[in-house]
């Protein structure tokens, strides 16, 4: 039941099937598909299709019982991972929307230890969010911009407190009224997770290469109180004496500014042993810092498997820069 203006759509993307009909949006995956727009609502009983009426966004996760929305996005005012991505920068924050029609969300999560949000999902009937953080950057000869498999996961509750959970439990298949079902995409295992206060209990469900949800006998969020989460604290950057504001952040990728090479030293001082040079334009994994010294801002970095300390800049001159353009 395509409308005339949809005549060039190659396929139809289907959203949720709710009481008033099935959400649909025309798409053309040969031209990179659709990631946001307005759903039409198709009523199969009457075979009628509405005008474009409901926002659609592939980055949004809706809590059915309340209509609240989570969105994992790359926020330009917060430190970004800088790793390569196909079309979109890697997410670094989680936003909360009271409903899908809100145009601006409340920023509720940012991790100062690793600004790479892999996913955020509703769990425990909407009383909490499970957030999975991606691995940390590494620079090796065979992969100059890779990540180490040391991801982490957290539960964020509506009162703002967090609980650490095993990384495997942060890959959510579906939230349930008392927890969620987690799956491990690497080995195909799944677990039923129940949550009692802050106690997390995981029961193995078996191993299968594919897990899908065919249907549920509940509406997630039926008993959730639609209360917003507390706002996340903004990042606090360090300013070293003798240097303008730092632009880098631990656990991200950075680039040596084009031009001269940066020295790579064993310690954060010019009197330390010179262990290598990093050519201008090369990417490095930023591991730790900053350390202030000699009117300079030092960062521990890894470059092609070699770890050492190099300088972000001095005075008003930057010799390293964040990688914010993720469209490679």
PDB file of C-alpha atoms in Angstrom:
ATOM      1  CA  UNK A   1       0.000   0.000   0.000  1.00  0.00           C
ATOM      2  CA  UNK A   2       2.710   2.460  -1.020  1.00  0.00           C
ATOM      3  CA  UNK A   3       1.851   6.114  -1.428  1.00  0.00           C
ATOM      4  CA  UNK A   4       2.765   7.803  -4.750  1.00  0.00           C
ATOM      5  CA  UNK A   5       5.697   9.604  -3.158  1.00  0.00           C
ATOM      6  CA  UNK A   6       7.091   6.237  -2.016  1.00  0.00           C
ATOM      7  CA  UNK A   7       7.264   4.723  -5.489  1.00  0.00           C
ATOM      8  CA  UNK A   8      11.065   4.459  -5.484  1.00  0.00           C
ATOM      9  CA  UNK A   9      11.253   2.512  -2.231  1.00  0.00           C
ATOM     10  CA  UNK A  10      12.989  -0.818  -2.724  1.00  0.00           C
ATOM     11  CA  UNK A  11      11.553  -2.399   0.428  1.00  0.00           C
ATOM     12  CA  UNK A  12       9.518  -1.537   3.503  1.00  0.00           C
ATOM     13  CA  UNK A  13      11.036  -1.441   6.984  1.00  0.00           C
ATOM     14  CA  UNK A  14       8.610  -2.634   9.651  1.00  0.00           C
ATOM     15  CA  UNK A  15       8.481  -1.325  13.199  1.00  0.00           C
ATOM     16  CA  UNK A  16       6.307  -2.399  16.113  1.00  0.00           C
ATOM     17  CA  UNK A  17       2.839  -3.882  15.613  1.00  0.00           C
ATOM     18  CA  UNK A  18       0.638  -2.006  18.054  1.00  0.00           C
ATOM     19  CA  UNK A  19      -3.111  -1.753  18.572  1.00  0.00           C
ATOM     20  CA  UNK A  20      -3.543   0.902  15.881  1.00  0.00           C
ATOM     21  CA  UNK A  21      -1.449  -0.910  13.270  1.00  0.00           C
ATOM     22  CA  UNK A  22       2.034  -1.739  12.032  1.00  0.00           C
ATOM     23  CA  UNK A  23       4.719   0.925  11.795  1.00  0.00           C
ATOM     24  CA  UNK A  24       6.214   1.083   8.289  1.00  0.00           C
ATOM     25  CA  UNK A  25       8.708   3.285   6.503  1.00  0.00           C
ATOM     26  CA  UNK A  26       9.861   3.074   2.868  1.00  0.00           C
ATOM     27  CA  UNK A  27      13.527   2.259   2.380  1.00  0.00           C
ATOM     28  CA  UNK A  28      16.162   1.648  -0.261  1.00  0.00           C
ATOM     29  CA  UNK A  29      19.068  -0.339   1.126  1.00  0.00           C
ATOM     30  CA  UNK A  30      20.926   0.015  -2.170  1.00  0.00           C
ATOM     31  CA  UNK A  31      21.166   3.712  -1.269  1.00  0.00           C
ATOM     32  CA  UNK A  32      22.274   3.048   2.341  1.00  0.00           C
ATOM     33  CA  UNK A  33      18.838   2.474   3.812  1.00  0.00           C
ATOM     34  CA  UNK A  34      16.920   4.613   6.231  1.00  0.00           C
ATOM     35  CA  UNK A  35      17.967   5.523   9.779  1.00  0.00           C
ATOM     36  CA  UNK A  36      15.475   8.224  10.703  1.00  0.00           C
ATOM     37  CA  UNK A  37      12.225   9.659   9.435  1.00  0.00           C
ATOM     38  CA  UNK A  38       8.497   9.308  10.078  1.00  0.00           C
ATOM     39  CA  UNK A  39       6.606   6.036  10.273  1.00  0.00           C
ATOM     40  CA  UNK A  40       3.319   5.551   8.468  1.00  0.00           C
ATOM     41  CA  UNK A  41       0.862   3.315  10.314  1.00  0.00           C
ATOM     42  CA  UNK A  42      -0.643   0.503   8.283  1.00  0.00           C
ATOM     43  CA  UNK A  43      -3.866  -1.036   9.607  1.00  0.00           C
ATOM     44  CA  UNK A  44      -4.009  -4.526   8.045  1.00  0.00           C
ATOM     45  CA  UNK A  45      -7.658  -4.943   9.049  1.00  0.00           C
ATOM     46  CA  UNK A  46      -8.774  -1.999   6.914  1.00  0.00           C
ATOM     47  CA  UNK A  47      -5.741  -1.928   4.583  1.00  0.00           C
ATOM     48  CA  UNK A  48      -5.327   1.797   5.212  1.00  0.00           C
ATOM     49  CA  UNK A  49      -2.054   3.687   5.588  1.00  0.00           C
ATOM     50  CA  UNK A  50      -1.726   6.918   7.523  1.00  0.00           C
ATOM     51  CA  UNK A  51       0.297   9.959   6.605  1.00  0.00           C
ATOM     52  CA  UNK A  52       3.858  10.089   8.062  1.00  0.00           C
ATOM     53  CA  UNK A  53       3.050  10.635  11.729  1.00  0.00           C
ATOM     54  CA  UNK A  54       5.490   8.948  14.160  1.00  0.00           C
ATOM     55  CA  UNK A  55       9.249   9.591  14.489  1.00  0.00           C
ATOM     56  CA  UNK A  56      11.569   6.746  13.561  1.00  0.00           C
ATOM     57  CA  UNK A  57      15.235   6.559  14.575  1.00  0.00           C
ATOM     58  CA  UNK A  58      17.434   3.448  14.547  1.00  0.00           C
ATOM     59  CA  UNK A  59      19.341   4.719  17.580  1.00  0.00           C
ATOM     60  CA  UNK A  60      16.240   4.911  19.778  1.00  0.00           C
ATOM     61  CA  UNK A  61      15.079   2.168  22.159  1.00  0.00           C
ATOM     62  CA  UNK A  62      11.482   2.527  23.378  1.00  0.00           C
ATOM     63  CA  UNK A  63      10.024   1.286  26.668  1.00  0.00           C
ATOM     64  CA  UNK A  64       6.585   0.064  25.493  1.00  0.00           C
ATOM     65  CA  UNK A  65       4.736   0.496  28.795  1.00  0.00           C
ATOM     66  CA  UNK A  66       5.566   4.198  29.189  1.00  0.00           C
ATOM     67  CA  UNK A  67       6.740   5.363  25.772  1.00  0.00           C
ATOM     68  CA  UNK A  68      10.083   6.559  27.211  1.00  0.00           C
ATOM     69  CA  UNK A  69      13.087   6.537  24.905  1.00  0.00           C
ATOM     70  CA  UNK A  70      16.805   5.817  25.216  1.00  0.00           C
ATOM     71  CA  UNK A  71      19.219   6.983  22.563  1.00  0.00           C
ATOM     72  CA  UNK A  72      22.938   6.165  22.341  1.00  0.00           C
ATOM     73  CA  UNK A  73      24.628   8.879  20.304  1.00  0.00           C
ATOM     74  CA  UNK A  74      27.906  10.718  19.719  1.00  0.00           C
ATOM     75  CA  UNK A  75      27.694  14.058  21.545  1.00  0.00           C
ATOM     76  CA  UNK A  76      30.151  16.593  20.102  1.00  0.00           C
ATOM     77  CA  UNK A  77      30.653  18.368  23.458  1.00  0.00           C
ATOM     78  CA  UNK A  78      31.848  15.152  25.134  1.00  0.00           C
ATOM     79  CA  UNK A  79      35.070  13.219  24.455  1.00  0.00           C
ATOM     80  CA  UNK A  80      34.720  10.725  21.619  1.00  0.00           C
ATOM     81  CA  UNK A  81      36.476   7.418  21.078  1.00  0.00           C
ATOM     82  CA  UNK A  82      37.618   8.458  17.608  1.00  0.00           C
ATOM     83  CA  UNK A  83      37.701   4.910  16.277  1.00  0.00           C
ATOM     84  CA  UNK A  84      36.765   4.141  12.666  1.00  0.00           C
ATOM     85  CA  UNK A  85      33.058   3.757  11.970  1.00  0.00           C
ATOM     86  CA  UNK A  86      31.208   3.049   8.741  1.00  0.00           C
ATOM     87  CA  UNK A  87      28.648   5.880   8.725  1.00  0.00           C
ATOM     88  CA  UNK A  88      28.223   7.324  12.205  1.00  0.00           C
ATOM     89  CA  UNK A  89      30.625   8.307  14.986  1.00  0.00           C
ATOM     90  CA  UNK A  90      30.736   5.801  17.826  1.00  0.00           C
ATOM     91  CA  UNK A  91      28.309   6.689  20.616  1.00  0.00           C
ATOM     92  CA  UNK A  92      29.758   8.266  23.749  1.00  0.00           C
ATOM     93  CA  UNK A  93      26.633   9.173  25.760  1.00  0.00           C
ATOM     94  CA  UNK A  94      23.104   7.947  26.486  1.00  0.00           C
ATOM     95  CA  UNK A  95      20.172  10.359  26.240  1.00  0.00           C
ATOM     96  CA  UNK A  96      16.702  10.022  27.797  1.00  0.00           C
ATOM     97  CA  UNK A  97      13.450  11.254  26.205  1.00  0.00           C
ATOM     98  CA  UNK A  98      10.109  11.244  28.018  1.00  0.00           C
ATOM     99  CA  UNK A  99       8.454  10.250  24.738  1.00  0.00           C
ATOM    100  CA  UNK A 100       9.321   9.870  21.086  1.00  0.00           C
ATOM    101  CA  UNK A 101       8.036  13.335  20.189  1.00  0.00           C
ATOM    102  CA  UNK A 102      10.563  15.217  22.352  1.00  0.00           C
ATOM    103  CA  UNK A 103      13.145  17.000  20.205  1.00  0.00           C
ATOM    104  CA  UNK A 104      15.832  17.336  22.888  1.00  0.00           C
ATOM    105  CA  UNK A 105      16.836  14.653  25.351  1.00  0.00           C
ATOM    106  CA  UNK A 106      18.391  14.697  28.802  1.00  0.00           C
ATOM    107  CA  UNK A 107      21.967  13.403  28.820  1.00  0.00           C
ATOM    108  CA  UNK A 108      21.968  10.745  31.553  1.00  0.00           C
ATOM    109  CA  UNK A 109      25.152   8.701  31.035  1.00  0.00           C
ATOM    110  CA  UNK A 110      28.791   9.366  30.218  1.00  0.00           C
ATOM    111  CA  UNK A 111      31.679   7.167  31.340  1.00  0.00           C
ATOM    112  CA  UNK A 112      34.874   9.159  32.019  1.00  0.00           C
ATOM    113  CA  UNK A 113      36.900   5.939  31.988  1.00  0.00           C
ATOM    114  CA  UNK A 114      35.876   4.965  28.461  1.00  0.00           C
ATOM    115  CA  UNK A 115      33.763   7.174  26.156  1.00  0.00           C
ATOM    116  CA  UNK A 116      32.505   4.336  23.945  1.00  0.00           C
ATOM    117  CA  UNK A 117      28.889   3.280  24.502  1.00  0.00           C
ATOM    118  CA  UNK A 118      28.174   0.065  22.631  1.00  0.00           C
ATOM    119  CA  UNK A 119      24.498  -0.212  23.554  1.00  0.00           C
ATOM    120  CA  UNK A 120      21.883   0.792  26.138  1.00  0.00           C
ATOM    121  CA  UNK A 121      18.728  -1.261  26.721  1.00  0.00           C
ATOM    122  CA  UNK A 122      15.723  -1.207  29.056  1.00  0.00           C
ATOM    123  CA  UNK A 123      15.744  -4.024  31.631  1.00  0.00           C
ATOM    124  CA  UNK A 124      13.929  -4.981  34.839  1.00  0.00           C
ATOM    125  CA  UNK A 125      10.555  -3.671  33.610  1.00  0.00           C
ATOM    126  CA  UNK A 126      12.088  -0.274  32.862  1.00  0.00           C
ATOM    127  CA  UNK A 127      13.401   0.347  36.361  1.00  0.00           C
ATOM    128  CA  UNK A 128      16.995   0.212  35.069  1.00  0.00           C
ATOM    129  CA  UNK A 129      19.120   0.478  31.941  1.00  0.00           C
ATOM    130  CA  UNK A 130      21.835  -2.010  30.995  1.00  0.00           C
ATOM    131  CA  UNK A 131      24.730  -0.168  29.358  1.00  0.00           C
ATOM    132  CA  UNK A 132      27.616  -1.946  27.655  1.00  0.00           C
ATOM    133  CA  UNK A 133      30.924  -0.140  27.113  1.00  0.00           C
ATOM    134  CA  UNK A 134      33.161  -1.163  24.212  1.00  0.00           C
ATOM    135  CA  UNK A 135      36.779  -2.274  24.441  1.00  0.00           C
ATOM    136  CA  UNK A 136      39.684   0.130  24.927  1.00  0.00           C
ATOM    137  CA  UNK A 137      41.858   1.412  22.051  1.00  0.00           C
ATOM    138  CA  UNK A 138      45.045  -0.288  20.962  1.00  0.00           C
ATOM    139  CA  UNK A 139      47.533   0.406  18.167  1.00  0.00           C
ATOM    140  CA  UNK A 140      49.278  -2.653  16.744  1.00  0.00           C
ATOM    141  CA  UNK A 141      51.266  -3.179  13.564  1.00  0.00           C
ATOM    142  CA  UNK A 142      48.524  -5.342  12.029  1.00  0.00           C
ATOM    143  CA  UNK A 143      45.725  -3.022  13.223  1.00  0.00           C
ATOM    144  CA  UNK A 144      46.774   0.586  13.961  1.00  0.00           C
ATOM    145  CA  UNK A 145      43.287   1.471  15.225  1.00  0.00           C
ATOM    146  CA  UNK A 146      41.878  -1.580  17.004  1.00  0.00           C
ATOM    147  CA  UNK A 147      40.349  -2.320  20.403  1.00  0.00           C
ATOM    148  CA  UNK A 148      41.206  -4.706  23.208  1.00  0.00           C
ATOM    149  CA  UNK A 149      38.469  -7.107  24.230  1.00  0.00           C
ATOM    150  CA  UNK A 150      38.040  -5.765  27.758  1.00  0.00           C
ATOM    151  CA  UNK A 151      34.570  -4.293  27.606  1.00  0.00           C
ATOM    152  CA  UNK A 152      32.474  -3.534  30.694  1.00  0.00           C
ATOM    153  CA  UNK A 153      28.778  -3.267  31.532  1.00  0.00           C
ATOM    154  CA  UNK A 154      26.684  -1.432  34.111  1.00  0.00           C
ATOM    155  CA  UNK A 155      23.139  -1.112  35.364  1.00  0.00           C
ATOM    156  CA  UNK A 156      21.925   2.462  35.700  1.00  0.00           C
ATOM    157  CA  UNK A 157      18.882   2.845  37.979  1.00  0.00           C
ATOM    158  CA  UNK A 158      16.363   5.663  37.958  1.00  0.00           C
ATOM    159  CA  UNK A 159      17.756   7.132  41.163  1.00  0.00           C
ATOM    160  CA  UNK A 160      21.156   7.442  39.483  1.00  0.00           C
ATOM    161  CA  UNK A 161      23.099   4.679  41.238  1.00  0.00           C
ATOM    162  CA  UNK A 162      25.054   2.151  39.170  1.00  0.00           C
ATOM    163  CA  UNK A 163      25.874  -1.530  39.586  1.00  0.00           C
ATOM    164  CA  UNK A 164      28.673  -3.306  37.707  1.00  0.00           C
ATOM    165  CA  UNK A 165      27.665  -6.471  35.851  1.00  0.00           C
ATOM    166  CA  UNK A 166      29.639  -8.979  33.798  1.00  0.00           C
ATOM    167  CA  UNK A 167      30.249  -7.707  30.234  1.00  0.00           C
ATOM    168  CA  UNK A 168      28.470 -10.759  28.760  1.00  0.00           C
ATOM    169  CA  UNK A 169      25.314  -9.733  30.628  1.00  0.00           C
ATOM    170  CA  UNK A 170      25.358  -6.337  28.917  1.00  0.00           C
ATOM    171  CA  UNK A 171      24.433  -7.723  25.493  1.00  0.00           C
ATOM    172  CA  UNK A 172      20.653  -7.694  25.816  1.00  0.00           C
ATOM    173  CA  UNK A 173      18.305  -9.849  23.771  1.00  0.00           C
ATOM    174  CA  UNK A 174      15.198  -8.544  25.562  1.00  0.00           C
ATOM    175  CA  UNK A 175      14.293  -6.975  28.888  1.00  0.00           C
ATOM    176  CA  UNK A 176      11.877  -8.842  31.170  1.00  0.00           C
ATOM    177  CA  UNK A 177       9.680  -7.772  34.122  1.00  0.00           C
ATOM    178  CA  UNK A 178      12.295  -8.973  36.635  1.00  0.00           C
ATOM    179  CA  UNK A 179      15.528  -8.702  34.639  1.00  0.00           C
ATOM    180  CA  UNK A 180      16.506  -9.529  31.074  1.00  0.00           C
ATOM    181  CA  UNK A 181      17.771 -12.203  28.699  1.00  0.00           C
ATOM    182  CA  UNK A 182      21.436 -11.738  27.815  1.00  0.00           C
ATOM    183  CA  UNK A 183      23.247 -13.290  24.872  1.00  0.00           C
ATOM    184  CA  UNK A 184      26.895 -13.713  23.996  1.00  0.00           C
ATOM    185  CA  UNK A 185      27.339 -13.034  20.298  1.00  0.00           C
ATOM    186  CA  UNK A 186      30.764 -14.697  20.223  1.00  0.00           C
ATOM    187  CA  UNK A 187      29.832 -18.169  21.451  1.00  0.00           C
ATOM    188  CA  UNK A 188      26.035 -18.148  21.047  1.00  0.00           C
ATOM    189  CA  UNK A 189      25.276 -18.683  24.724  1.00  0.00           C
ATOM    190  CA  UNK A 190      22.356 -17.028  26.477  1.00  0.00           C
ATOM    191  CA  UNK A 191      21.333 -16.484  30.086  1.00  0.00           C
ATOM    192  CA  UNK A 192      18.180 -15.561  31.948  1.00  0.00           C
ATOM    193  CA  UNK A 193      19.099 -12.768  34.342  1.00  0.00           C
ATOM    194  CA  UNK A 194      16.975 -11.848  37.338  1.00  0.00           C
ATOM    195  CA  UNK A 195      17.465  -8.753  39.446  1.00  0.00           C
ATOM    196  CA  UNK A 196      16.575  -8.531  43.112  1.00  0.00           C
ATOM    197  CA  UNK A 197      17.599  -5.110  44.435  1.00  0.00           C
ATOM    198  CA  UNK A 198      21.297  -4.988  43.466  1.00  0.00           C
ATOM    199  CA  UNK A 199      21.751  -8.766  43.311  1.00  0.00           C
ATOM    200  CA  UNK A 200      22.187 -10.144  39.798  1.00  0.00           C
ATOM    201  CA  UNK A 201      21.544 -13.853  39.223  1.00  0.00           C
ATOM    202  CA  UNK A 202      22.256 -15.397  35.817  1.00  0.00           C
ATOM    203  CA  UNK A 203      20.910 -18.822  34.795  1.00  0.00           C
ATOM    204  CA  UNK A 204      22.326 -20.405  31.630  1.00  0.00           C
ATOM    205  CA  UNK A 205      19.784 -21.091  28.888  1.00  0.00           C
ATOM    206  CA  UNK A 206      22.043 -23.005  26.520  1.00  0.00           C
ATOM    207  CA  UNK A 207      23.969 -22.266  23.354  1.00  0.00           C
ATOM    208  CA  UNK A 208      22.619 -21.605  19.869  1.00  0.00           C
ATOM    209  CA  UNK A 209      24.097 -19.636  16.941  1.00  0.00           C
ATOM    210  CA  UNK A 210      20.939 -17.533  16.594  1.00  0.00           C
ATOM    211  CA  UNK A 211      18.587 -16.176  19.244  1.00  0.00           C
ATOM    212  CA  UNK A 212      15.428 -14.252  18.361  1.00  0.00           C
ATOM    213  CA  UNK A 213      12.369 -13.073  20.275  1.00  0.00           C
ATOM    214  CA  UNK A 214       9.212 -14.410  18.641  1.00  0.00           C
ATOM    215  CA  UNK A 215       6.838 -12.844  21.160  1.00  0.00           C
ATOM    216  CA  UNK A 216       6.189 -12.101  24.822  1.00  0.00           C
ATOM    217  CA  UNK A 217       3.316 -12.431  27.246  1.00  0.00           C
ATOM    218  CA  UNK A 218       4.127  -9.078  28.866  1.00  0.00           C
ATOM    219  CA  UNK A 219       4.508  -5.424  27.977  1.00  0.00           C
ATOM    220  CA  UNK A 220       7.837  -4.192  29.250  1.00  0.00           C
ATOM    221  CA  UNK A 221       7.496  -1.176  31.504  1.00  0.00           C
ATOM    222  CA  UNK A 222       3.894  -1.752  32.598  1.00  0.00           C
ATOM    223  CA  UNK A 223       4.804  -1.144  36.245  1.00  0.00           C
ATOM    224  CA  UNK A 224       7.556   1.404  35.643  1.00  0.00           C
ATOM    225  CA  UNK A 225       7.193   4.892  37.065  1.00  0.00           C
ATOM    226  CA  UNK A 226       8.004   7.227  34.132  1.00  0.00           C
ATOM    227  CA  UNK A 227      10.561   9.302  36.007  1.00  0.00           C
ATOM    228  CA  UNK A 228      13.625  10.750  34.268  1.00  0.00           C
ATOM    229  CA  UNK A 229      17.123   9.701  35.244  1.00  0.00           C
ATOM    230  CA  UNK A 230      19.472  12.224  36.898  1.00  0.00           C
ATOM    231  CA  UNK A 231      21.639  14.161  34.437  1.00  0.00           C
ATOM    232  CA  UNK A 232      25.188  12.949  33.865  1.00  0.00           C
ATOM    233  CA  UNK A 233      28.063  15.078  35.109  1.00  0.00           C
ATOM    234  CA  UNK A 234      29.921  16.912  32.326  1.00  0.00           C
ATOM    235  CA  UNK A 235      33.522  15.894  31.639  1.00  0.00           C
ATOM    236  CA  UNK A 236      36.218  17.676  33.652  1.00  0.00           C
ATOM    237  CA  UNK A 237      39.302  18.375  31.582  1.00  0.00           C
ATOM    238  CA  UNK A 238      42.744  19.082  33.035  1.00  0.00           C
ATOM    239  CA  UNK A 239      44.564  22.293  32.143  1.00  0.00           C
ATOM    240  CA  UNK A 240      48.334  22.134  32.633  1.00  0.00           C
ATOM    241  CA  UNK A 241      50.383  25.273  33.410  1.00  0.00           C
ATOM    242  CA  UNK A 242      51.959  26.709  30.282  1.00  0.00           C
ATOM    243  CA  UNK A 243      49.477  25.097  27.889  1.00  0.00           C
ATOM    244  CA  UNK A 244      46.031  25.905  26.579  1.00  0.00           C
ATOM    245  CA  UNK A 245      43.122  23.580  27.400  1.00  0.00           C
ATOM    246  CA  UNK A 246      43.754  19.922  26.658  1.00  0.00           C
ATOM    247  CA  UNK A 247      41.562  18.388  23.960  1.00  0.00           C
ATOM    248  CA  UNK A 248      42.428  14.730  24.563  1.00  0.00           C
ATOM    249  CA  UNK A 249      40.934  12.053  26.809  1.00  0.00           C
ATOM    250  CA  UNK A 250      42.072   8.637  28.075  1.00  0.00           C
ATOM    251  CA  UNK A 251      40.909   5.537  26.194  1.00  0.00           C
ATOM    252  CA  UNK A 252      40.487   7.323  22.885  1.00  0.00           C
ATOM    253  CA  UNK A 253      42.347   7.609  19.611  1.00  0.00           C
ATOM    254  CA  UNK A 254      44.262  10.765  18.707  1.00  0.00           C
ATOM    255  CA  UNK A 255      46.335  11.947  15.785  1.00  0.00           C
ATOM    256  CA  UNK A 256      49.752  13.605  15.657  1.00  0.00           C
ATOM    257  CA  UNK A 257      49.182  16.932  13.928  1.00  0.00           C
ATOM    258  CA  UNK A 258      50.552  17.046  10.350  1.00  0.00           C
ATOM    259  CA  UNK A 259      54.167  18.147  10.142  1.00  0.00           C
ATOM    260  CA  UNK A 260      57.038  17.222  12.429  1.00  0.00           C
ATOM    261  CA  UNK A 261      57.178  13.926  14.334  1.00  0.00           C
ATOM    262  CA  UNK A 262      56.393  13.652  18.044  1.00  0.00           C
ATOM    263  CA  UNK A 263      59.011  12.167  20.330  1.00  0.00           C
ATOM    264  CA  UNK A 264      57.982   9.034  22.225  1.00  0.00           C
ATOM    265  CA  UNK A 265      59.735   8.803  25.605  1.00  0.00           C
ATOM    266  CA  UNK A 266      59.903   6.220  28.386  1.00  0.00           C
ATOM    267  CA  UNK A 267      58.591   8.696  30.987  1.00  0.00           C
ATOM    268  CA  UNK A 268      56.714  12.012  30.981  1.00  0.00           C
ATOM    269  CA  UNK A 269      59.814  14.227  30.881  1.00  0.00           C
ATOM    270  CA  UNK A 270      62.214  15.467  28.207  1.00  0.00           C
ATOM    271  CA  UNK A 271      65.124  14.015  30.170  1.00  0.00           C
ATOM    272  CA  UNK A 272      63.712  10.486  29.825  1.00  0.00           C
ATOM    273  CA  UNK A 273      65.009   8.024  27.224  1.00  0.00           C
ATOM    274  CA  UNK A 274      63.817   8.590  23.662  1.00  0.00           C
ATOM    275  CA  UNK A 275      62.282   5.280  22.555  1.00  0.00           C
ATOM    276  CA  UNK A 276      60.817   6.289  19.212  1.00  0.00           C
ATOM    277  CA  UNK A 277      59.199   8.905  17.010  1.00  0.00           C
ATOM    278  CA  UNK A 278      55.611   9.180  15.801  1.00  0.00           C
ATOM    279  CA  UNK A 279      55.317  10.755  12.331  1.00  0.00           C
ATOM    280  CA  UNK A 280      52.901  13.630  11.756  1.00  0.00           C
ATOM    281  CA  UNK A 281      49.430  12.492  10.734  1.00  0.00           C
ATOM    282  CA  UNK A 282      49.718   9.089  12.453  1.00  0.00           C
ATOM    283  CA  UNK A 283      47.028   7.810  14.836  1.00  0.00           C
ATOM    284  CA  UNK A 284      47.826   6.656  18.377  1.00  0.00           C
ATOM    285  CA  UNK A 285      45.831   5.034  21.174  1.00  0.00           C
ATOM    286  CA  UNK A 286      45.695   7.356  24.191  1.00  0.00           C
ATOM    287  CA  UNK A 287      46.034   5.219  27.321  1.00  0.00           C
ATOM    288  CA  UNK A 288      46.513   7.476  30.318  1.00  0.00           C
ATOM    289  CA  UNK A 289      46.971  11.107  31.366  1.00  0.00           C
ATOM    290  CA  UNK A 290      47.415  13.885  31.300  1.00  0.00           C
ATOM    291  CA  UNK A 291      50.580  14.488  33.313  1.00  0.00           C
ATOM    292  CA  UNK A 292      51.729  18.094  33.628  1.00  0.00           C
ATOM    293  CA  UNK A 293      55.429  18.866  33.452  1.00  0.00           C
ATOM    294  CA  UNK A 294      57.896  21.367  31.989  1.00  0.00           C
ATOM    295  CA  UNK A 295      54.987  23.583  30.880  1.00  0.00           C
ATOM    296  CA  UNK A 296      53.729  20.753  28.698  1.00  0.00           C
ATOM    297  CA  UNK A 297      50.864  18.253  28.736  1.00  0.00           C
ATOM    298  CA  UNK A 298      51.990  14.619  28.490  1.00  0.00           C
ATOM    299  CA  UNK A 299      49.929  11.537  27.541  1.00  0.00           C
ATOM    300  CA  UNK A 300      50.797   7.873  27.669  1.00  0.00           C
ATOM    301  CA  UNK A 301      50.100   6.454  24.211  1.00  0.00           C
ATOM    302  CA  UNK A 302      50.527   3.267  22.226  1.00  0.00           C
ATOM    303  CA  UNK A 303      51.829   3.501  18.674  1.00  0.00           C
ATOM    304  CA  UNK A 304      52.090   0.296  16.624  1.00  0.00           C
ATOM    305  CA  UNK A 305      52.597  -1.801  19.745  1.00  0.00           C
ATOM    306  CA  UNK A 306      55.122   0.534  21.411  1.00  0.00           C
ATOM    307  CA  UNK A 307      54.015   2.305  24.604  1.00  0.00           C
ATOM    308  CA  UNK A 308      55.495   5.567  25.849  1.00  0.00           C
ATOM    309  CA  UNK A 309      54.833   9.211  26.649  1.00  0.00           C
ATOM    310  CA  UNK A 310      54.395  12.069  24.194  1.00  0.00           C
ATOM    311  CA  UNK A 311      53.382  15.728  24.397  1.00  0.00           C
ATOM    312  CA  UNK A 312      50.011  17.148  23.382  1.00  0.00           C
ATOM    313  CA  UNK A 313      51.397  20.665  23.101  1.00  0.00           C
ATOM    314  CA  UNK A 314      52.950  23.698  24.673  1.00  0.00           C
ATOM    315  CA  UNK A 315      51.858  27.320  24.914  1.00  0.00           C
ATOM    316  CA  UNK A 316      49.162  27.736  22.255  1.00  0.00           C
ATOM    317  CA  UNK A 317      50.562  25.014  19.958  1.00  0.00           C
ATOM    318  CA  UNK A 318      48.867  21.623  19.652  1.00  0.00           C
ATOM    319  CA  UNK A 319      51.044  18.693  18.537  1.00  0.00           C
ATOM    320  CA  UNK A 320      48.258  16.117  19.008  1.00  0.00           C
ATOM    321  CA  UNK A 321      44.566  16.374  18.183  1.00  0.00           C
ATOM    322  CA  UNK A 322      41.445  14.300  18.852  1.00  0.00           C
ATOM    323  CA  UNK A 323      40.063  12.233  15.998  1.00  0.00           C
ATOM    324  CA  UNK A 324      36.482  13.404  15.755  1.00  0.00           C
ATOM    325  CA  UNK A 325      35.785  12.699  12.090  1.00  0.00           C
ATOM    326  CA  UNK A 326      34.710   9.057  12.170  1.00  0.00           C
ATOM    327  CA  UNK A 327      33.678   8.809   8.521  1.00  0.00           C
ATOM    328  CA  UNK A 328      36.529   6.757   7.028  1.00  0.00           C
TER     329      UNK A 328
END
